[in-house]
Coordinates of C-alpha atoms and ligand atoms in Angstrom, one line a residue:
X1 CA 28.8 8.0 -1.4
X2 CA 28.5 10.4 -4.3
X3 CA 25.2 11.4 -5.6
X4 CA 25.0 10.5 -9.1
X5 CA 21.8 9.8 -10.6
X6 CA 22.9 8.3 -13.6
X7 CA 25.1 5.7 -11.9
X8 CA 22.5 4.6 -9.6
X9 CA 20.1 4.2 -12.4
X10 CA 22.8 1.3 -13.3
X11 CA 23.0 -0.6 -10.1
X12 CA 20.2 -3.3 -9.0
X13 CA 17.8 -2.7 -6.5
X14 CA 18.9 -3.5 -3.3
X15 CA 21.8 -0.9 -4.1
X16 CA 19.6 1.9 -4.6
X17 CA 17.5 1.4 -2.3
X18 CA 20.6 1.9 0.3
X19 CA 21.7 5.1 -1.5
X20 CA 18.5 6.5 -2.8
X21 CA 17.3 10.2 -1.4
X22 CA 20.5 10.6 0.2
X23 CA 22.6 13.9 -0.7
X24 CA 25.6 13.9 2.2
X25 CA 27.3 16.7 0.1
X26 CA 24.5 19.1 1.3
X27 CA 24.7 18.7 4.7
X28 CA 28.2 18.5 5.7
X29 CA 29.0 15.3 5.0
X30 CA 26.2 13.6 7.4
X31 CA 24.8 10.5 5.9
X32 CA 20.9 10.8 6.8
X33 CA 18.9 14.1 5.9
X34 CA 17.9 16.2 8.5
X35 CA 14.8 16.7 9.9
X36 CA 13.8 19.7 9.2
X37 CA 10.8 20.9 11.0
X38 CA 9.4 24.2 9.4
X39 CA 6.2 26.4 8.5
X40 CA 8.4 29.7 8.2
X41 CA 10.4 30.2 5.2
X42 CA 11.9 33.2 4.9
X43 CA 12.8 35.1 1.8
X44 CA 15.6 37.6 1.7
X45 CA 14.7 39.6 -1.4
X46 CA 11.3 40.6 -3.1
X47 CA 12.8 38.9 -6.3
X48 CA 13.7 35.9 -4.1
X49 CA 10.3 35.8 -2.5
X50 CA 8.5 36.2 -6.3
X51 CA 10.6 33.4 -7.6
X52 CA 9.5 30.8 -4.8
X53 CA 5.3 32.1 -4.7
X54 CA 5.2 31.8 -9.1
X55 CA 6.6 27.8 -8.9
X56 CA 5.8 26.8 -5.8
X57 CA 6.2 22.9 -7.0
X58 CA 9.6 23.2 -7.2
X59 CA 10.9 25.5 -4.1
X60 CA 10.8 25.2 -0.7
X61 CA 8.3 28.2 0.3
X62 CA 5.5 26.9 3.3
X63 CA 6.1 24.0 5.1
X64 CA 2.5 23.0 4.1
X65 CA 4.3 21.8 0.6
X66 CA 7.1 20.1 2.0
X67 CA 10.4 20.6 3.7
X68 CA 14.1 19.0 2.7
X69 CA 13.2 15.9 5.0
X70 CA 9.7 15.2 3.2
X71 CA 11.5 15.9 -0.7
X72 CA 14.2 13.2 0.4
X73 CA 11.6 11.0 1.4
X74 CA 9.8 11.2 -1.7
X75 CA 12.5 11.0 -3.7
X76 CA 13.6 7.2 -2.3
X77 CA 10.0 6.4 -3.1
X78 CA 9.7 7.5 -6.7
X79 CA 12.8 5.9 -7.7
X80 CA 12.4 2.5 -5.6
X81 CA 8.5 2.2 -6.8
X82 CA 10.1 3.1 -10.3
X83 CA 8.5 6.8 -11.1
X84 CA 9.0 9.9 -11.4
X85 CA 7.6 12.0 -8.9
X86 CA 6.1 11.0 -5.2
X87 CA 4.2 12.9 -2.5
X88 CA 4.3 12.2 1.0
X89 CA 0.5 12.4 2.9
X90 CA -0.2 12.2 6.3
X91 CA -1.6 8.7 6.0
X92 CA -2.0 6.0 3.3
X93 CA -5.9 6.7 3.5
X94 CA -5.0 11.0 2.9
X95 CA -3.0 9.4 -0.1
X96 CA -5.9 7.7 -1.5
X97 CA -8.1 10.7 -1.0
X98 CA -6.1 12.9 -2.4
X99 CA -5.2 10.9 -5.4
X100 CA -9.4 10.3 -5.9
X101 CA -9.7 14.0 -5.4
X102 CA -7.4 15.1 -8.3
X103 CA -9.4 13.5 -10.7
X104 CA -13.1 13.5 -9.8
X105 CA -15.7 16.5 -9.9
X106 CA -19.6 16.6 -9.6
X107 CA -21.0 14.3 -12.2
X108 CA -18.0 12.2 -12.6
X109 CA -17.8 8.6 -12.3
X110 CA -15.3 6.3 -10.9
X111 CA -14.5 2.6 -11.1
X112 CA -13.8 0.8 -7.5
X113 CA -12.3 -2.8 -7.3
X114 CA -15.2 -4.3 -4.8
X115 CA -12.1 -5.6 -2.8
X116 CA -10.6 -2.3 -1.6
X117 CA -9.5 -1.4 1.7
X118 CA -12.6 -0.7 3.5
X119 CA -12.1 3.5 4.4
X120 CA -11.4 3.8 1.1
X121 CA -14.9 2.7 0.1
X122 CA -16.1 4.7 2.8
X123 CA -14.1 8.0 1.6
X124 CA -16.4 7.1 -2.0
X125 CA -19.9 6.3 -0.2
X126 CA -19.1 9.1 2.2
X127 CA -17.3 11.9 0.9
X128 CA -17.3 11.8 -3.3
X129 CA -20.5 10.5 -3.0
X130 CA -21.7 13.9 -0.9
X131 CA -20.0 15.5 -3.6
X132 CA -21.9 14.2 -6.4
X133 CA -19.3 11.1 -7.7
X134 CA -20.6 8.2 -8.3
X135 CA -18.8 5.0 -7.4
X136 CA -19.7 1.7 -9.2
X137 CA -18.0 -1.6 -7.6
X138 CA -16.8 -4.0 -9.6
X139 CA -15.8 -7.5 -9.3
X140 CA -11.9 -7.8 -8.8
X141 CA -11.4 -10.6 -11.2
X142 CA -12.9 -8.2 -14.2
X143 CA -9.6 -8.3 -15.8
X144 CA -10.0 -6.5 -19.5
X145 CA -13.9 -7.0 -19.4
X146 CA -13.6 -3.2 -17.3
X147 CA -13.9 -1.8 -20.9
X148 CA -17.7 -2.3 -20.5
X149 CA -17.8 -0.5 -17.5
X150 CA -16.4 2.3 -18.7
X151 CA -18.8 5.6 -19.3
X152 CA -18.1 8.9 -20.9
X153 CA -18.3 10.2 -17.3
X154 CA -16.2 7.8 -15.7
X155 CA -12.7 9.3 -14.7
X156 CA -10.8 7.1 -13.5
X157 CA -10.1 2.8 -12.1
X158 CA -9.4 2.3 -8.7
X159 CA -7.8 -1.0 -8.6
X160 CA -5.9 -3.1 -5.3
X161 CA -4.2 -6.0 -5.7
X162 CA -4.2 -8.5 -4.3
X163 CA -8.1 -7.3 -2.1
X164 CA -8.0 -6.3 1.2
X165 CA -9.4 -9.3 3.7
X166 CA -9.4 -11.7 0.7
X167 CA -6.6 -11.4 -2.0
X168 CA -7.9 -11.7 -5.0
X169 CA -5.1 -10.7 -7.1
X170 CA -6.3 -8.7 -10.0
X171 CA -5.4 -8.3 -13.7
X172 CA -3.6 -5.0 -13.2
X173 CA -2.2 -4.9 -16.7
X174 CA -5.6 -5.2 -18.3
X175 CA -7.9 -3.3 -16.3
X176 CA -5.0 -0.8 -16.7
X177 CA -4.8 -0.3 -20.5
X178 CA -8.4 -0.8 -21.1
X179 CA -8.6 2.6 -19.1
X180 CA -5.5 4.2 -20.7
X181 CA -7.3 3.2 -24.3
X182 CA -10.3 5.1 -23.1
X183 CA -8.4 7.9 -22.1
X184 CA -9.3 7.1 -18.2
X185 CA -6.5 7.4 -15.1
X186 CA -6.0 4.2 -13.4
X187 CA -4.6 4.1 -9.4
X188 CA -3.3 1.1 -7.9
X189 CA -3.1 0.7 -4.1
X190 CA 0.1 -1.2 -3.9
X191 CA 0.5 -1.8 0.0
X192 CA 0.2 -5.4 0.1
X193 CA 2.7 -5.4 -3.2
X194 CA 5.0 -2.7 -2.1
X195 CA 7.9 -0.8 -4.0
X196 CA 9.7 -4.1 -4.1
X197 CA 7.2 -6.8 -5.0
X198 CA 4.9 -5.4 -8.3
X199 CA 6.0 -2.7 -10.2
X200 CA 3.0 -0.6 -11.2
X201 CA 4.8 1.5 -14.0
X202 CA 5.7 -1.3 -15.8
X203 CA 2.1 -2.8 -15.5
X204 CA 0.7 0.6 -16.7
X205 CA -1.3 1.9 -13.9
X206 CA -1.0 5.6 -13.9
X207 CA -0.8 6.2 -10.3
X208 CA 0.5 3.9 -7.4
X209 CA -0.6 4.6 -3.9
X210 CA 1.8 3.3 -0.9
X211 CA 0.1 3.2 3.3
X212 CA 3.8 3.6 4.1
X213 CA 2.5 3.1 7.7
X214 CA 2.6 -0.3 6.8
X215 CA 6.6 -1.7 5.2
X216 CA 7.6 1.2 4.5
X217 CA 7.6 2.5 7.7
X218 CA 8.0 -1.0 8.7
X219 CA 8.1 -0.4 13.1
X220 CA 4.2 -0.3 13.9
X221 CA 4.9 3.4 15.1
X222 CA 4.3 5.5 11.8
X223 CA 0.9 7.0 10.1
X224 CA 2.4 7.7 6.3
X225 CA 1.4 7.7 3.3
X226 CA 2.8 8.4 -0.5
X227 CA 1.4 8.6 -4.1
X228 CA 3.8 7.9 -6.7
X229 CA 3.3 9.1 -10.1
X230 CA 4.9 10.4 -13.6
X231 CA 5.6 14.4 -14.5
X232 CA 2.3 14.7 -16.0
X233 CA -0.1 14.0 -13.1
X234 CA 2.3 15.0 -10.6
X235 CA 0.7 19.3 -10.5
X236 CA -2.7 18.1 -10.5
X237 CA -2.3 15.9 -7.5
X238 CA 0.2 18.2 -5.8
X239 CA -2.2 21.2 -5.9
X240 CA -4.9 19.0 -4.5
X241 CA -2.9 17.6 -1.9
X242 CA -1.8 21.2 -0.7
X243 CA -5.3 22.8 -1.2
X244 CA -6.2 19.8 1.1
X245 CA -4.2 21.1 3.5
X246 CA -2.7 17.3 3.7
X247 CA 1.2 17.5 4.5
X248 CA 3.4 14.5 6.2
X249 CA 5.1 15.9 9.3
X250 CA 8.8 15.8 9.1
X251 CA 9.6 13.2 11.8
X252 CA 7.6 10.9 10.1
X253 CA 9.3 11.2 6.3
X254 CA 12.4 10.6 8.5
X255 CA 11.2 7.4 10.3
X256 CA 9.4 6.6 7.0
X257 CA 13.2 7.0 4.8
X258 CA 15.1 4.7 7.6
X259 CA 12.4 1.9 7.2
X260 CA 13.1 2.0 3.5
X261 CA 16.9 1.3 4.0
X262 CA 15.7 -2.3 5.5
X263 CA 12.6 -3.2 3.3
X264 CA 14.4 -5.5 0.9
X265 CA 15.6 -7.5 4.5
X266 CA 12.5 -7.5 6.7
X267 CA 10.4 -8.3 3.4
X268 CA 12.6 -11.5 2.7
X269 CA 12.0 -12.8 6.1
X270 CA 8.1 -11.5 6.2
X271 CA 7.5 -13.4 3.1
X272 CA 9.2 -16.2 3.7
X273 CA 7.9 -16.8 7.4
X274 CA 4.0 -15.8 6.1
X275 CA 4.8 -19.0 3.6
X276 CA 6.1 -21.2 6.4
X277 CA 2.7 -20.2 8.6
X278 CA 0.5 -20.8 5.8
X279 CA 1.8 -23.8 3.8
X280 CA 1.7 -25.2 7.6
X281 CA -2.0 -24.4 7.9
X282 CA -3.2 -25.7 4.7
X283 CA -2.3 -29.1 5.8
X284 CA -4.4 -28.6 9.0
X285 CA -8.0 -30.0 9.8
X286 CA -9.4 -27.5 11.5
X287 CA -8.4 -24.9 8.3
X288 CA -10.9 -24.7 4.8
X289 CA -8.3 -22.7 2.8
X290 CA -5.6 -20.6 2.7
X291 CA -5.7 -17.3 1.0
X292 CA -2.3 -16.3 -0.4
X293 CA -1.7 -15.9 -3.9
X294 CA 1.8 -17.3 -3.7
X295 CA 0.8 -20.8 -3.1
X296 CA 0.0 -23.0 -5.9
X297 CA -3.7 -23.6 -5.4
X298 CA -4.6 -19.8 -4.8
X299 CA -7.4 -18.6 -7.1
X300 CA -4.9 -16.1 -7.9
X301 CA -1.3 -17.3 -8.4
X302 CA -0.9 -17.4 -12.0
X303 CA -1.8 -14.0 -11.9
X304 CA 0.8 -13.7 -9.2
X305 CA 3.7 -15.2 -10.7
X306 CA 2.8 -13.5 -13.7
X307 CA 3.3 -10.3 -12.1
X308 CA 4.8 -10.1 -8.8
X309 CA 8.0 -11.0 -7.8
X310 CA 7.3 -11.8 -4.2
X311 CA 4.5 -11.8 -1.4
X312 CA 4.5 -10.1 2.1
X313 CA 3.6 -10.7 5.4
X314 CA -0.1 -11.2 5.1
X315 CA -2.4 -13.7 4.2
X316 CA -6.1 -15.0 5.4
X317 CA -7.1 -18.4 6.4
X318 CA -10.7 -19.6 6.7
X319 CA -11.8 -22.0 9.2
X320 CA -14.3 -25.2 8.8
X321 CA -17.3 -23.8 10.4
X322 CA -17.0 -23.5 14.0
X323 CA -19.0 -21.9 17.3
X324 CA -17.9 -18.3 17.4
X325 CA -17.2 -18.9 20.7
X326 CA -14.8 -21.2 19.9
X327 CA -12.5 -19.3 17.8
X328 CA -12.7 -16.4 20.8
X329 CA -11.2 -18.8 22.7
X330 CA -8.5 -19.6 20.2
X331 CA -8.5 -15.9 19.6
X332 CA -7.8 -14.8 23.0
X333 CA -5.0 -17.1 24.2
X334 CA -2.2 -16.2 21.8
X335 CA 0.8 -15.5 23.3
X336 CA 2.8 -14.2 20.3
X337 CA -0.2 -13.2 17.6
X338 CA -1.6 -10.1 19.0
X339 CA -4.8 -8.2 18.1
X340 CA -4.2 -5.5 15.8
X341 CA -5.4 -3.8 12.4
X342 CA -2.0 -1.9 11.0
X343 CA 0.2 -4.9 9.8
X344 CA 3.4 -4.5 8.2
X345 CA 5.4 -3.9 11.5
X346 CA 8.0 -6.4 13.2
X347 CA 5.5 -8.3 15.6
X348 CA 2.8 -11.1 14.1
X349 CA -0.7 -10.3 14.2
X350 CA -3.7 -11.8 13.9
X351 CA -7.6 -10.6 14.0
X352 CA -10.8 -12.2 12.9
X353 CA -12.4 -10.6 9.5
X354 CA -16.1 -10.2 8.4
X355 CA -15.6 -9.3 4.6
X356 CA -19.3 -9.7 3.6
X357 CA -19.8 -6.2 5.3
X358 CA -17.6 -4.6 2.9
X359 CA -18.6 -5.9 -0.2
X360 CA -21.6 -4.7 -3.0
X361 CA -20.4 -6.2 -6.1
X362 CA -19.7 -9.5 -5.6
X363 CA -20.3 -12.1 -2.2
X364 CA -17.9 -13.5 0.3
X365 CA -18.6 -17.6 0.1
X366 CA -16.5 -18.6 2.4
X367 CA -18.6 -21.1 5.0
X368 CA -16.5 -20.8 8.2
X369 CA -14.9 -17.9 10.1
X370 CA -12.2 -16.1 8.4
X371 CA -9.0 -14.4 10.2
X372 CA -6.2 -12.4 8.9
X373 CA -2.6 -13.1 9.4
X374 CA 0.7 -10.8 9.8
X375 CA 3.7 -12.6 9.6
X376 CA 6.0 -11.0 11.8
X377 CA 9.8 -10.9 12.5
X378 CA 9.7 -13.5 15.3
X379 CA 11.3 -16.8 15.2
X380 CA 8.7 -18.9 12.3
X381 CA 8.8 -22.0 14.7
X382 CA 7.2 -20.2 17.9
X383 CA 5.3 -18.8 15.8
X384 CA 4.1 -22.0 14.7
X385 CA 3.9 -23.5 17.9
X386 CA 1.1 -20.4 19.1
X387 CA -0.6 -21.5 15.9
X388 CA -0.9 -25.2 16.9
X389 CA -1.9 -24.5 20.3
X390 CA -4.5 -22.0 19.0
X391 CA -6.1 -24.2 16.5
X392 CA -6.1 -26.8 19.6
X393 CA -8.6 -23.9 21.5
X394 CA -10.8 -25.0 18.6
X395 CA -12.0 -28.5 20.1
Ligands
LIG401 C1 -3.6 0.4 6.0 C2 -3.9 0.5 4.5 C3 -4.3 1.7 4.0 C4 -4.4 3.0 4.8 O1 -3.2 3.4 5.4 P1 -3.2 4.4 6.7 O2 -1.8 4.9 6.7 O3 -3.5 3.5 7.8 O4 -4.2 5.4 6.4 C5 -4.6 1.8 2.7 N1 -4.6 0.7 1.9 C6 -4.3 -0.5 2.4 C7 -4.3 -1.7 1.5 C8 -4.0 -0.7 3.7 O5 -3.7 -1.9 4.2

């Protein structure tokens, strides 16, 4: 395997994503990077040490800004998610807060898709809000009609696509250059998408946000998270992220680099199981809707096709009203679905959802209860067959 930028820039994905980050010739031949756990660095001469302190960005100098392991981690992300620079974060929720950070200072205001994952609205009620921001939501299906939003003060878009709890797939490329023409940053949390399925770059969001705790990672056993940007916001956002005192510990840039090698795989049999599960319920009595964005009826799949080239895992499904203490039953005696809010990892999940607490700018209308599925790595026919028994707990 030689390392050889310009050649890889040539091959398709699937290629690059098995050779991307790696650098063998460095370290004796051995395939994977090390792990390299370090706060010490030592310099050998004053000159050596002067050099590292006056460009930090580019040197390894504290292990606060990053070791080898947590550079070849970064560096698979950037070119998979198709920019230029990446930094790792000890979650995907540090990633988001560090990103916001960057950009936003007393007075400031920021635009929030009402649909965001709900700790990141809490980091803006909470935290930037503490700190003199001020947050306006706005409805997810704005597309270019942002522009009216859009203040002298206002900084930057917060967009996430498709919403967290209800998918509403937004108009990314809109919402995205009606900030760009107002000279605004625009951030796109792109974990339901991932590296593989919407390409933010070339939808001309300025900043993509990955919870690599969730595909990335891909094993249910990682907290990681990674922001993904060109050159020119890259300094900003690193000297945030360090003054933050937010690093991602070495172990997990490893774990987080080997469940990259198998995204494209686990993602072809996530998305095509999650479509099995829900083109399944859609036909059933018990179930009001689907929401997935890559079935026909969604709300939200011309948008989809329009911009994504696949879906994941994870989709909701709302019930025809029934007692609560019916769908605890249902809830309760699943034998494969388990409990559980990180998705993205091999084993199916399932967990009941509540959006209306979570929303400000627009209102959940849906009549009957709503769960969340993860479409995990099990065989799709038991997994249908703990569905059909479930929905039976329902009578
Ligand atoms: C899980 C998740 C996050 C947060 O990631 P953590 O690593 O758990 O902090 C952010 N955004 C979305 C859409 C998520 O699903």
């Amino acid at each position: 395997m030689k390392k050889d930028g310009k050649k890889q820039n040539k091959t398709r994905r699937d290629t690059r994503i098995v050779g991307a980050g790696l650098d063998p010739e460095a370290n004796s031949g051995i395939i994977n990077p090390p792990v390299y756990h370090a706060s010490t660095v030592l310099f050998p001469t004053v000159n050596e040490l002067k050099q590292a302190v006056g460009d930090p960005f580019n040197s390894i100098y504290y292990g606060r800004f990053g070791t080898p392991t947590s550079a070849a981690f970064e560096e698979a992300v950037a070119e998979i998610e198709g920019g230029e620079k990446a930094i790792a974060t000890s979650s995907g929720l540090a990633a988001i807060a560090c990103a916001l950070t960057a950009f936003l200072k007393s007075g400031d205001h920021l635009l929030v898709a009402d649909t965001v994952y709900q700790p990141t609205r809490k980091f803006c009620d909470g935290i930037l809000k503490g700190f003199g921001v001020e947050t306006e939501y706005y409805d997810p299906l704005i597309g270019g009609g942002i522009a009216a939003l859009i203040r002298d003060n206002t900084r930057a878009v917060f967009m996430e696509s498709p919403g967290s709890l209800t998918f509403e797939v937004q108009d990314v490329p809109a919402i995205a250059a009606a900030a760009k023409e107002r000279g605004v940053v625009s951030m796109l949390d792109n974990t339901w998408g991932t590296p593989l399925f919407f390409r933010p770059f070339e939808h001309g969001v300025d900043i993509a946000i990955e919870a690599a705790t969730k595909y990335i990672s891909g094993h249910a056993d990682v907290m990681l998270g990674v922001i993904i940007m060109n050159e020119a916001h890259f300094k900003r956002i690193k000297t945030v992220t360090v003054a933050l005192g937010n690093s991602a510990g070495p172990d997990d840039c490893y774990l987080g680099l080997r469940g990259l090698r198998t995204l494209a795989v686990r993602l072809a049999r996530h998305q095509e199981t999650a479509l099995t599960l829900a083109r399944w319920l859609a036909e059933r009595p018990q179930v009001a809707r689907v929401l997935h964005p890559a079935l026909p009826d969604d709300p939200g799949h011309e948008l989809w096709k329009r911009d994504f080239t696949g879906s994941c895992g994870l989709f909701g499904v709302e019930l025809q009203p029934v007692a609560e203490e019916k769908v605890t039953a249902m809830l309760d005696g699943f034998e494969l679905f388990g409990m559980g809010f990180s998705w993205g990892g091999f084993e199916s999940l399932i967990l009941p959802m509540e959006p209306k607490y979570s929303r400000s700018a627009t209102t959940w209308e849906g009549k009957g209860p709503l769960l969340r599925i993860h479409a995990g790595l099990e065989d799709p026919d038991d997994l249908l067959a703990d569905l059909e028994a479930g929905l039976k707990r329902l009578a």
